[in-house]
DNA sequence: TAAATGTTGTTGCTAACATAACAACAAGGT
DNA sequence: ACCTTGTTGTTATGTTAGCAACAACATTTA
């Protein structure tokens, strides 16, 4: 009767992103609670119009989410959730794999020609993308790596990205003084304090570096990790000499202040 | 100019099932071959109307598939395929997991009440679903298991499902005489031959059991694996006494014939 | 001025959603 | 037998939402 209005809305969204429509999701959910139901029962427990139930059930059968009985009237049963979700994911993963292959083929066939114009500043969205870019930067380091970052960032996986940096490269890390002391193996100078910076300096208030950081490699490539307070983080990446110069000065300034405060 | 009409159609489909629209897929593909392109260049290489390119690029940035420069005009770059596909899959897998949890919660809260009316014959679609049901049947076996199946089926994973059957259960397997002899540990009788059955018997032609089989557990539950010649296999499952009786006779008949021919 | 950029709004199209109506059939009662 | 009553499965038809495609415009750059 009252069907089931208590379905978490995000469940419907999740199922949609697995390739189901709203009705398909509702019917499947309804079937999970009734076992061998007739089309009309499905209609009642799912809230989906009775006439729409038939094509929807057909699609669900095709998607291997429900099984049908050979009676009149037909009865339907849902595949258990674990199994059902796995069935859906199998298709998607197969698509993902074939797409990955096809895209890589297209991607390689263009060589590194027209290398991403070095004069630009790029924005990168998503923590994974930022970390990937950082890893590339660190791996390509030949002389120096400067890191000016909040400690939560460093411990959030960034420190691990520094592993592949060759020992011949000078690595400087500036972060707040924090409990998690991390004197990693290669020659790293850790300067305490220097967590923030004067905003418009009404007082000497220090603006904290929350989930953000500045990275500079070989004085040639730089990345600004902007810890978006709201949701997904973003970053600026650039090889532009002017921008690099600016970042260099910034790091120098903060480092200086940190060194002074440390005394 | 001529853009890229040589895009494999299934690539577009694959990307769609990863949550992209047609335009999003085209633009991303186009960007993979141009590196830092302007919106107009994206329009040219992707074939997407110029005006539509802007909202599409916005969406792609949100989905962490492209990065943007801070120049005028803006320039866009694609995340490498491996990374991009992974970014898409991360979301989907997270949705799958939360859906799985929510569905299981709903699923459990109904107990095995109204147990799937035993008088019915159910059809099950998809090899995975069939195997899962078979596994359940075998695990619940208490006295006997009868298997009458083509050898390709057995070696295709069905034989492995028999592992959990307790040693006290009598297991009979009938299959064609095939090279892959498999005298598994517990007491299994393997009768050679008996691969087929007379159709309407114009001659003694044997109808081969291709990708199909008959399974009977405790003389109470039975499953017919119908090796659909075309695509995905289907199966009939039943606990109906009448249907079980029929299958029992069928197995007896074929077994008899096999035994006779073996002599 | 000319060309290109970025934005806005309109229209068309398609799949999904939603409702209504219908023929076929099976009770069940008079 | 007949006529209800109710259910099943199907078909037709209208609505909505999201994306696709186009046209027009203000703004910038050269």
XYZ file of N, CA and C in Angstrom, chain A residues 53-260:
624
model
N 5.496 -1.604 -14.856
C 6.252 -2.643 -14.168
C 6.739 -3.718 -15.131
N 5.950 -3.989 -16.151
C 6.321 -5.090 -17.046
C 7.591 -4.800 -17.838
N 7.661 -3.693 -18.566
C 8.923 -3.422 -19.272
C 10.109 -3.295 -18.321
N 9.878 -2.718 -17.150
C 10.984 -2.564 -16.197
C 11.494 -3.931 -15.765
N 10.568 -4.844 -15.470
C 10.993 -6.184 -15.062
C 11.747 -6.873 -16.193
N 11.293 -6.664 -17.418
C 12.016 -7.255 -18.547
C 13.467 -6.793 -18.544
N 13.652 -5.489 -18.377
C 15.021 -4.965 -18.390
C 15.835 -5.536 -17.241
N 15.211 -5.643 -16.077
C 15.946 -6.162 -14.922
C 16.353 -7.615 -15.146
N 15.489 -8.365 -15.821
C 15.853 -9.742 -16.118
C 17.063 -9.759 -17.046
N 17.039 -8.899 -18.049
C 18.171 -8.823 -18.975
C 19.450 -8.459 -18.239
N 19.317 -7.626 -17.229
C 20.492 -7.191 -16.486
C 20.864 -8.180 -15.387
N 20.215 -9.307 -15.377
C 20.554 -10.376 -14.429
C 20.338 -9.957 -12.986
N 19.283 -9.201 -12.764
C 18.991 -8.793 -11.393
C 17.754 -9.491 -10.834
N 16.918 -10.032 -11.698
C 15.764 -10.773 -11.205
C 15.585 -12.044 -12.024
N 14.925 -13.022 -11.405
C 14.584 -14.244 -12.124
C 13.064 -14.359 -12.198
N 12.591 -15.098 -13.167
C 11.160 -15.187 -13.439
C 10.697 -16.612 -13.275
N 9.474 -16.780 -12.803
C 8.917 -18.123 -12.733
C 8.123 -18.426 -13.991
N 7.876 -19.684 -14.203
C 7.121 -20.084 -15.390
C 5.694 -20.434 -15.015
N 5.053 -19.579 -14.301
C 3.675 -19.849 -13.914
C 2.784 -18.788 -14.548
N 1.475 -18.944 -14.401
C 0.578 -17.831 -14.686
C -0.234 -17.570 -13.432
N -0.145 -16.393 -12.900
C 0.682 -15.294 -13.398
C 2.162 -15.503 -13.112
N 2.971 -14.818 -13.882
C 4.416 -14.889 -13.655
C 4.752 -14.371 -12.264
N 5.756 -14.973 -11.688
C 6.262 -14.456 -10.415
C 7.725 -14.083 -10.563
N 8.134 -13.109 -9.790
C 9.491 -12.576 -9.933
C 10.223 -12.632 -8.606
N 11.533 -12.786 -8.705
C 12.349 -12.822 -7.498
C 13.642 -12.073 -7.765
N 14.150 -11.418 -6.737
C 15.363 -10.615 -6.895
C 16.595 -11.453 -6.604
N 17.621 -11.208 -7.371
C 18.926 -11.772 -7.053
C 19.433 -11.073 -5.793
N 20.081 -11.798 -4.892
C 20.582 -11.161 -3.658
C 21.491 -9.973 -3.980
N 21.478 -8.957 -3.132
C 22.203 -7.712 -3.394
C 23.671 -7.907 -3.763
N 24.379 -8.706 -2.974
C 25.799 -8.890 -3.277
C 25.978 -9.354 -4.710
N 25.217 -10.368 -5.039
C 25.297 -10.925 -6.385
C 24.863 -9.900 -7.425
N 23.777 -9.218 -7.144
C 23.243 -8.264 -8.118
C 24.201 -7.126 -8.390
N 24.721 -6.527 -7.339
C 25.670 -5.426 -7.530
C 26.886 -5.925 -8.291
N 27.301 -7.122 -7.972
C 28.457 -7.659 -8.682
C 28.147 -7.822 -10.162
N 26.943 -8.282 -10.463
C 26.566 -8.420 -11.871
C 26.645 -7.091 -12.599
N 26.166 -6.037 -11.941
C 26.218 -4.722 -12.574
C 27.658 -4.251 -12.731
N 28.438 -4.451 -11.685
C 29.817 -3.975 -11.743
C 30.624 -4.730 -12.791
N 30.312 -5.971 -12.995
C 31.067 -6.742 -13.984
C 30.993 -6.053 -15.340
N 29.778 -5.674 -15.726
C 29.627 -5.010 -17.023
C 30.408 -3.708 -17.062
N 30.253 -2.926 -16.001
C 30.894 -1.617 -15.996
C 32.404 -1.755 -16.033
N 32.921 -2.691 -15.272
C 34.369 -2.845 -15.256
C 34.880 -3.301 -16.609
N 34.098 -4.147 -17.242
C 34.516 -4.567 -18.579
C 34.528 -3.372 -19.522
N 33.510 -2.524 -19.423
C 33.500 -1.306 -20.237
C 34.685 -0.413 -19.902
N 34.966 -0.283 -18.632
C 36.068 0.579 -18.216
C 37.373 0.088 -18.820
N 37.560 -1.211 -18.792
C 38.810 -1.755 -19.299
C 38.946 -1.524 -20.796
N 37.872 -1.807 -21.534
C 37.984 -1.636 -22.983
C 38.135 -0.161 -23.331
N 37.459 0.701 -22.563
C 37.623 2.133 -22.811
C 39.055 2.555 -22.525
N 39.598 2.040 -21.449
C 40.966 2.397 -21.079
C 41.931 2.035 -22.209
N 41.755 0.844 -22.742
C 42.636 0.414 -23.826
C 42.480 1.304 -25.046
N 41.243 1.517 -25.447
C 41.001 2.312 -26.657
C 41.528 3.734 -26.478
N 41.313 4.309 -25.313
C 41.760 5.677 -25.075
C 43.280 5.755 -25.065
N 43.907 4.775 -24.464
C 45.365 4.784 -24.448
C 45.925 4.710 -25.854
N 45.265 3.924 -26.693
C 45.721 3.830 -28.084
C 45.687 5.212 -28.725
N 44.571 5.906 -28.569
C 44.464 7.249 -29.139
C 45.490 8.185 -28.501
N 45.692 8.012 -27.226
C 46.538 8.929 -26.481
C 47.991 8.828 -26.928
N 48.439 7.599 -27.125
C 49.842 7.416 -27.468
C 50.136 7.903 -28.873
N 49.161 7.797 -29.751
C 49.412 8.057 -31.171
C 49.672 9.529 -31.469
N 49.876 10.329 -30.441
C 50.080 11.745 -30.729
C 51.428 12.242 -30.218
N 52.184 11.323 -29.594
C 53.499 11.725 -29.107
C 53.379 12.931 -28.203
N 54.473 13.264 -27.539
C 54.404 14.401 -26.611
C 54.479 15.729 -27.352
N 54.133 15.699 -28.633
C 54.172 16.933 -29.420
C 53.325 18.014 -28.780
N 53.611 19.252 -29.102
C 52.838 20.373 -28.542
C 52.749 20.254 -27.036
N 53.895 20.008 -26.438
C 53.928 19.825 -24.992
C 53.250 20.986 -24.309
N 52.373 20.640 -23.394
C 51.540 21.609 -22.677
C 52.237 22.939 -22.422
N 51.979 23.861 -23.277
C 52.651 25.165 -23.296
C 53.133 25.599 -21.909
N 54.431 25.770 -21.799
C 55.014 25.999 -20.477
C 54.688 27.360 -19.896
N 54.064 28.200 -20.672
C 53.812 29.543 -20.159
C 52.525 29.631 -19.353
N 51.831 28.509 -19.228
C 50.491 28.584 -18.649
C 50.447 28.160 -17.194
N 49.373 28.544 -16.564
C 49.061 28.056 -15.223
C 47.841 27.155 -15.349
N 47.990 25.941 -14.896
C 46.901 24.980 -15.015
C 46.243 24.744 -13.673
N 44.928 24.530 -13.732
C 44.262 24.097 -12.503
C 43.931 22.625 -12.604
N 44.155 21.945 -11.530
C 43.921 20.505 -11.477
C 42.914 20.254 -10.375
N 41.914 19.457 -10.680
C 40.880 19.159 -9.686
C 41.011 17.728 -9.189
N 40.736 17.545 -7.930
C 40.702 16.189 -7.369
C 42.031 15.794 -6.753
N 41.956 15.262 -5.567
C 43.172 14.930 -4.835
C 44.028 13.928 -5.590
N 43.378 12.940 -6.196
C 44.151 11.920 -6.909
C 44.956 12.545 -8.036
N 44.301 13.410 -8.805
C 44.990 14.039 -9.929
C 46.166 14.872 -9.442
N 45.966 15.569 -8.343
C 47.038 16.406 -7.820
C 48.214 15.542 -7.388
N 47.905 14.472 -6.693
C 48.984 13.602 -6.224
C 49.743 12.997 -7.396
N 48.999 12.621 -8.416
C 49.668 12.064 -9.584
C 50.636 13.073 -10.178
N 50.180 14.307 -10.294
C 51.043 15.333 -10.861
C 52.266 15.569 -9.968
N 52.025 15.579 -8.670
C 53.135 15.755 -7.732
C 54.164 14.636 -7.893
N 53.661 13.427 -8.006
C 54.570 12.293 -8.153
C 55.429 12.463 -9.401
N 54.783 12.894 -10.494
C 55.543 13.128 -11.725
C 56.627 14.172 -11.496
N 56.257 15.243 -10.817
C 57.234 16.308 -10.564
C 58.419 15.774 -9.772
N 58.133 15.061 -8.695
C 59.198 14.572 -7.828
C 60.100 13.599 -8.573
N 59.465 12.745 -9.365
C 60.272 11.759 -10.082
C 61.197 12.422 -11.098
N 60.773 13.569 -11.612
C 61.605 14.245 -12.604
C 62.613 15.208 -11.989
N 62.647 15.261 -10.668
C 63.542 16.223 -10.008
C 65.002 15.879 -10.267
N 65.792 16.922 -10.553
C 67.213 16.693 -10.805
C 68.102 17.447 -9.819
N 67.624 18.579 -9.321
C 68.479 19.346 -8.422
C 67.827 19.618 -7.067
N 66.657 20.256 -7.109
C 66.104 20.652 -5.816
C 64.603 20.402 -5.738
N 64.143 20.178 -4.507
C 62.709 20.079 -4.237
C 62.405 20.914 -3.001
N 61.497 21.878 -3.171
C 61.093 22.697 -2.032
C 59.646 22.367 -1.690
N 59.426 22.101 -0.425
C 58.063 21.784 0.020
C 57.700 22.694 1.180
N 56.563 23.343 1.035
C 56.062 24.226 2.089
C 54.613 23.849 2.281
N 54.369 23.023 3.283
C 53.029 22.435 3.361
C 52.589 22.180 4.784
N 51.278 22.150 4.965
C 50.714 21.804 6.257
C 51.031 20.355 6.561
N 51.162 20.078 7.839
C 51.567 18.733 8.218
C 50.521 17.687 7.852
N 49.243 18.065 7.942
C 48.212 17.071 7.603
C 48.330 16.630 6.153
N 48.733 17.561 5.304
C 48.947 17.207 3.907
C 50.077 16.191 3.773
N 51.196 16.507 4.406
C 52.377 15.645 4.301
C 52.043 14.230 4.737
N 51.369 14.135 5.856
C 51.053 12.807 6.367
C 49.910 12.171 5.595
N 49.203 12.974 4.832
C 48.099 12.439 4.032
C 48.574 11.789 2.743
N 49.828 11.464 2.652
C 50.308 10.739 1.485
C 51.348 11.489 0.677
N 51.469 12.779 0.900
C 52.420 13.551 0.100
C 53.852 13.162 0.432
N 54.105 12.941 1.710
C 55.453 12.570 2.120
C 55.902 11.307 1.404
N 54.951 10.388 1.232
C 55.290 9.124 0.584
C 55.715 9.341 -0.861
N 55.172 10.379 -1.472
C 55.500 10.634 -2.883
C 56.949 11.057 -3.041
N 57.567 11.466 -1.949
C 58.961 11.933 -2.030
C 59.955 10.775 -2.065
N 59.470 9.595 -1.825
C 60.338 8.418 -1.813
C 61.255 8.329 -3.035
N 60.686 8.441 -4.240
C 61.506 8.160 -5.439
C 62.508 9.261 -5.761
N 62.551 10.327 -4.990
C 63.496 11.400 -5.290
C 64.919 10.903 -5.037
N 65.779 11.035 -6.025
C 67.161 10.555 -5.875
C 67.882 11.280 -4.741
N 68.853 10.606 -4.165
C 69.543 11.171 -3.014
C 70.350 12.409 -3.342
N 70.699 12.580 -4.613
C 71.519 13.724 -5.007
C 70.724 15.020 -5.017
N 69.413 14.901 -4.890
C 68.569 16.093 -4.958
C 68.393 16.703 -3.573
N 68.552 18.006 -3.515
C 68.388 18.738 -2.265
C 66.903 18.899 -1.968
N 66.449 18.372 -0.827
C 65.025 18.453 -0.480
C 64.821 19.287 0.771
N 64.070 20.366 0.652
C 63.758 21.192 1.813
C 62.273 21.143 2.117
N 61.963 20.861 3.348
C 60.562 20.812 3.746
C 60.317 21.822 4.855
N 59.304 22.645 4.683
C 58.903 23.562 5.742
C 57.478 23.229 6.144
N 57.285 23.027 7.431
C 55.938 22.714 7.902
C 55.785 23.216 9.329
N 54.562 23.189 9.873
C 54.408 23.619 11.243
C 55.159 22.660 12.153
N 55.453 23.130 13.332
C 56.004 22.201 14.320
C 54.831 21.344 14.767
N 54.947 20.078 14.549
C 53.826 19.199 14.874
C 54.378 17.941 15.513
N 53.540 17.241 16.240
C 54.013 16.041 16.936
C 54.663 15.043 15.979
N 54.032 14.808 14.848
C 54.525 13.742 13.968
C 55.863 14.079 13.327
N 56.934 14.089 14.128
C 58.260 14.342 13.551
C 58.623 13.252 12.555
N 59.112 13.661 11.401
C 59.381 12.685 10.351
C 60.745 12.928 9.700
N 61.824 12.623 10.386
C 63.138 12.815 9.788
C 63.447 11.703 8.788
N 62.872 11.804 7.570
C 63.071 10.748 6.575
C 64.563 10.611 6.253
N 64.833 9.506 5.612
C 66.244 9.137 5.380
C 67.085 10.200 4.667
N 66.801 10.538 3.403
C 67.715 11.429 2.680
C 67.809 12.808 3.313
N 68.719 13.619 2.787
C 69.047 14.879 3.431
C 67.927 15.897 3.439
N 67.063 15.809 4.384
C 65.943 16.733 4.463
C 66.112 17.675 5.641
N 66.022 18.971 5.372
C 66.016 19.930 6.466
C 64.577 20.204 6.872
N 64.293 20.018 8.124
C 62.947 20.350 8.588
C 63.005 21.590 9.463
N 62.410 22.663 8.992
C 62.345 23.882 9.790
C 61.029 23.914 10.521
N 61.036 24.080 11.799
C 59.772 24.095 12.559
C 58.961 25.331 12.213
N 57.868 25.486 12.886
C 56.990 26.640 12.732
C 56.672 26.956 11.279
N 56.570 28.296 11.035
C 56.283 28.793 9.691
C 55.045 28.153 9.120
N 53.999 28.207 9.918
C 52.785 27.555 9.456
C 51.954 28.464 8.576
N 52.045 29.735 8.790
C 51.099 30.600 8.072
C 51.723 31.855 7.524
N 50.883 32.819 7.343
C 51.338 34.034 6.716
C 50.402 35.158 7.124
N 50.923 36.390 7.147
C 50.053 37.513 7.434
C 49.013 37.683 6.338
N 47.747 37.771 6.702
C 46.767 38.107 5.660
C 46.941 39.581 5.298
N 46.065 40.424 5.686
C 46.270 41.864 5.483
C 46.774 42.495 6.776
N 47.283 41.630 7.617
C 48.034 42.054 8.800
C 47.406 43.179 9.600
N 46.203 42.972 10.116
C 45.690 43.927 11.100
C 46.450 43.706 12.388
N 46.493 42.437 12.774
C 47.421 42.099 13.840
C 48.425 41.102 13.267
N 49.183 40.536 14.104
C 50.159 39.548 13.630
C 49.551 38.167 13.462
N 48.222 38.150 13.280
C 47.530 36.861 13.168
C 48.124 35.982 12.064
N 48.364 34.733 12.402
C 48.893 33.824 11.399
C 47.745 33.058 10.738
N 47.750 33.107 9.426
C 46.721 32.400 8.652
C 47.166 30.954 8.478
N 46.420 30.021 9.015
C 46.909 28.637 9.003
C 46.846 27.998 7.609
N 47.817 27.141 7.363
C 47.894 26.403 6.093
C 47.083 25.120 6.223
N 45.799 25.199 6.071
C 45.025 23.967 6.237
C 44.906 23.222 4.934
N 45.318 22.000 4.950
C 45.202 21.156 3.754
C 45.714 21.877 2.517
N 46.816 22.593 2.641
C 47.323 23.256 1.450
C 48.843 23.256 1.506
N 49.473 23.543 0.373
C 50.919 23.498 0.345
C 51.471 24.093 -0.940
N 52.776 24.320 -0.917
C 53.462 24.864 -2.080
C 54.633 23.956 -2.401
N 54.763 23.633 -3.699
C 55.821 22.710 -4.095
C 56.592 23.302 -5.269
N 57.896 23.174 -5.216
C 58.740 23.738 -6.272
C 59.860 22.754 -6.581
N 60.009 22.419 -7.837
C 61.019 21.441 -8.244
C 61.995 22.078 -9.222
N 63.262 21.976 -8.915
C 64.323 22.454 -9.812
C 64.141 23.925 -10.183
N 63.478 24.675 -9.322
C 63.220 26.083 -9.633
C 62.588 26.263 -11.013
N 61.866 25.260 -11.454
C 61.336 25.332 -12.818
C 59.860 24.955 -12.890
N 59.442 24.071 -11.989
C 58.045 23.644 -12.012
C 57.459 23.822 -10.613
N 56.261 24.320 -10.552
C 55.679 24.548 -9.234
C 54.225 24.131 -9.195
N 53.799 23.736 -8.007
C 52.401 23.345 -7.817
C 51.893 23.934 -6.521
N 50.753 24.603 -6.591
C 50.100 25.150 -5.401
C 48.896 24.304 -5.055
N 48.978 23.656 -3.929
C 47.856 22.826 -3.472
C 46.911 23.711 -2.676
N 45.710 23.897 -3.224
C 44.737 24.771 -2.581
C 43.707 23.923 -1.853
N 43.830 23.861 -0.568
C 42.928 23.010 0.207
C 41.545 23.606 0.289
N 40.781 23.367 -0.756
C 39.423 23.907 -0.758
C 38.747 23.522 0.538
N 38.276 24.527 1.260
C 37.653 24.247 2.547
C 36.421 23.377 2.364
N 35.722 23.601 1.251
C 34.477 22.886 1.039
C 34.684 21.422 0.689
N 34.845 21.146 -0.565
C 34.881 19.748 -0.969
C 36.212 19.341 -1.592
N 36.167 19.004 -2.863
C 37.367 18.448 -3.459
C 38.436 19.528 -3.647
N 39.661 19.166 -3.355
C 40.758 20.128 -3.445
C 41.117 20.415 -4.899
N 41.743 21.551 -5.111
C 42.239 21.878 -6.440
C 43.676 22.349 -6.309
N 44.343 22.454 -7.429
C 45.738 22.873 -7.398
C 46.064 23.687 -8.639
N 47.071 24.519 -8.519
C 47.602 25.226 -9.688
C 48.967 24.632 -10.013
N 49.166 24.369 -11.299
C 50.471 23.864 -11.727
C 51.005 24.777 -12.809
N 52.295 25.059 -12.764
C 52.852 25.925 -13.801
C 54.342 25.704 -13.994
N 54.759 25.943 -15.236
C 56.184 25.983 -15.539
C 56.551 27.386 -16.012
N 55.598 28.280 -15.878
C 55.859 29.651 -16.320
C 56.936 30.296 -15.452
N 57.994 30.818 -16.085
C 59.099 31.435 -15.339
C 58.618 32.510 -14.391
N 57.696 33.333 -14.848
C 57.206 34.394 -13.979
C 56.536 33.838 -12.744
N 55.691 32.871 -12.954
C 54.969 32.285 -11.823
C 55.933 31.569 -10.885
N 56.882 30.850 -11.489
C 57.867 30.135 -10.683
C 58.641 31.128 -9.832
N 58.977 32.245 -10.445
C 59.735 33.271 -9.731
C 58.962 33.747 -8.504
N 57.677 33.974 -8.733
C 56.822 34.419 -7.634
C 56.810 33.414 -6.486
N 56.625 32.140 -6.862
C 56.568 31.099 -5.835
C 57.895 31.017 -5.098
N 58.979 31.166 -5.866
C 60.306 31.112 -5.260
C 60.437 32.176 -4.176
N 60.009 33.370 -4.528
C 60.096 34.456 -3.552
C 59.243 34.147 -2.331
N 58.057 33.621 -2.583
C 57.159 33.279 -1.479
C 57.829 32.290 -0.532
N 58.390 31.262 -1.088
C 59.025 30.244 -0.246
C 60.192 30.844 0.525
N 60.971 31.655 -0.182
C 62.117 32.283 0.477
C 61.644 33.116 1.659
N 60.608 33.870 1.415
C 60.103 34.757 2.454
C 59.627 33.976 3.670
N 58.811 32.973 3.417
C 58.273 32.205 4.537
C 59.384 31.467 5.263
N 60.301 30.911 4.490
C 61.408 30.186 5.108
C 62.192 31.119 6.022
N 62.431 32.336 5.504
C 63.183 33.326 6.276
C 62.482 33.603 7.604
N 61.189 33.880 7.504
C 60.401 34.172 8.686
C 60.444 33.001 9.673
N 60.361 31.790 9.107
C 60.386 30.604 9.960
C 61.719 30.512 10.678
N 62.783 30.713 9.904
C 64.107 30.603 10.483
C 64.263 31.625 11.611
N 63.782 32.845 11.347
C 63.883 33.906 12.358
C 63.111 33.512 13.623
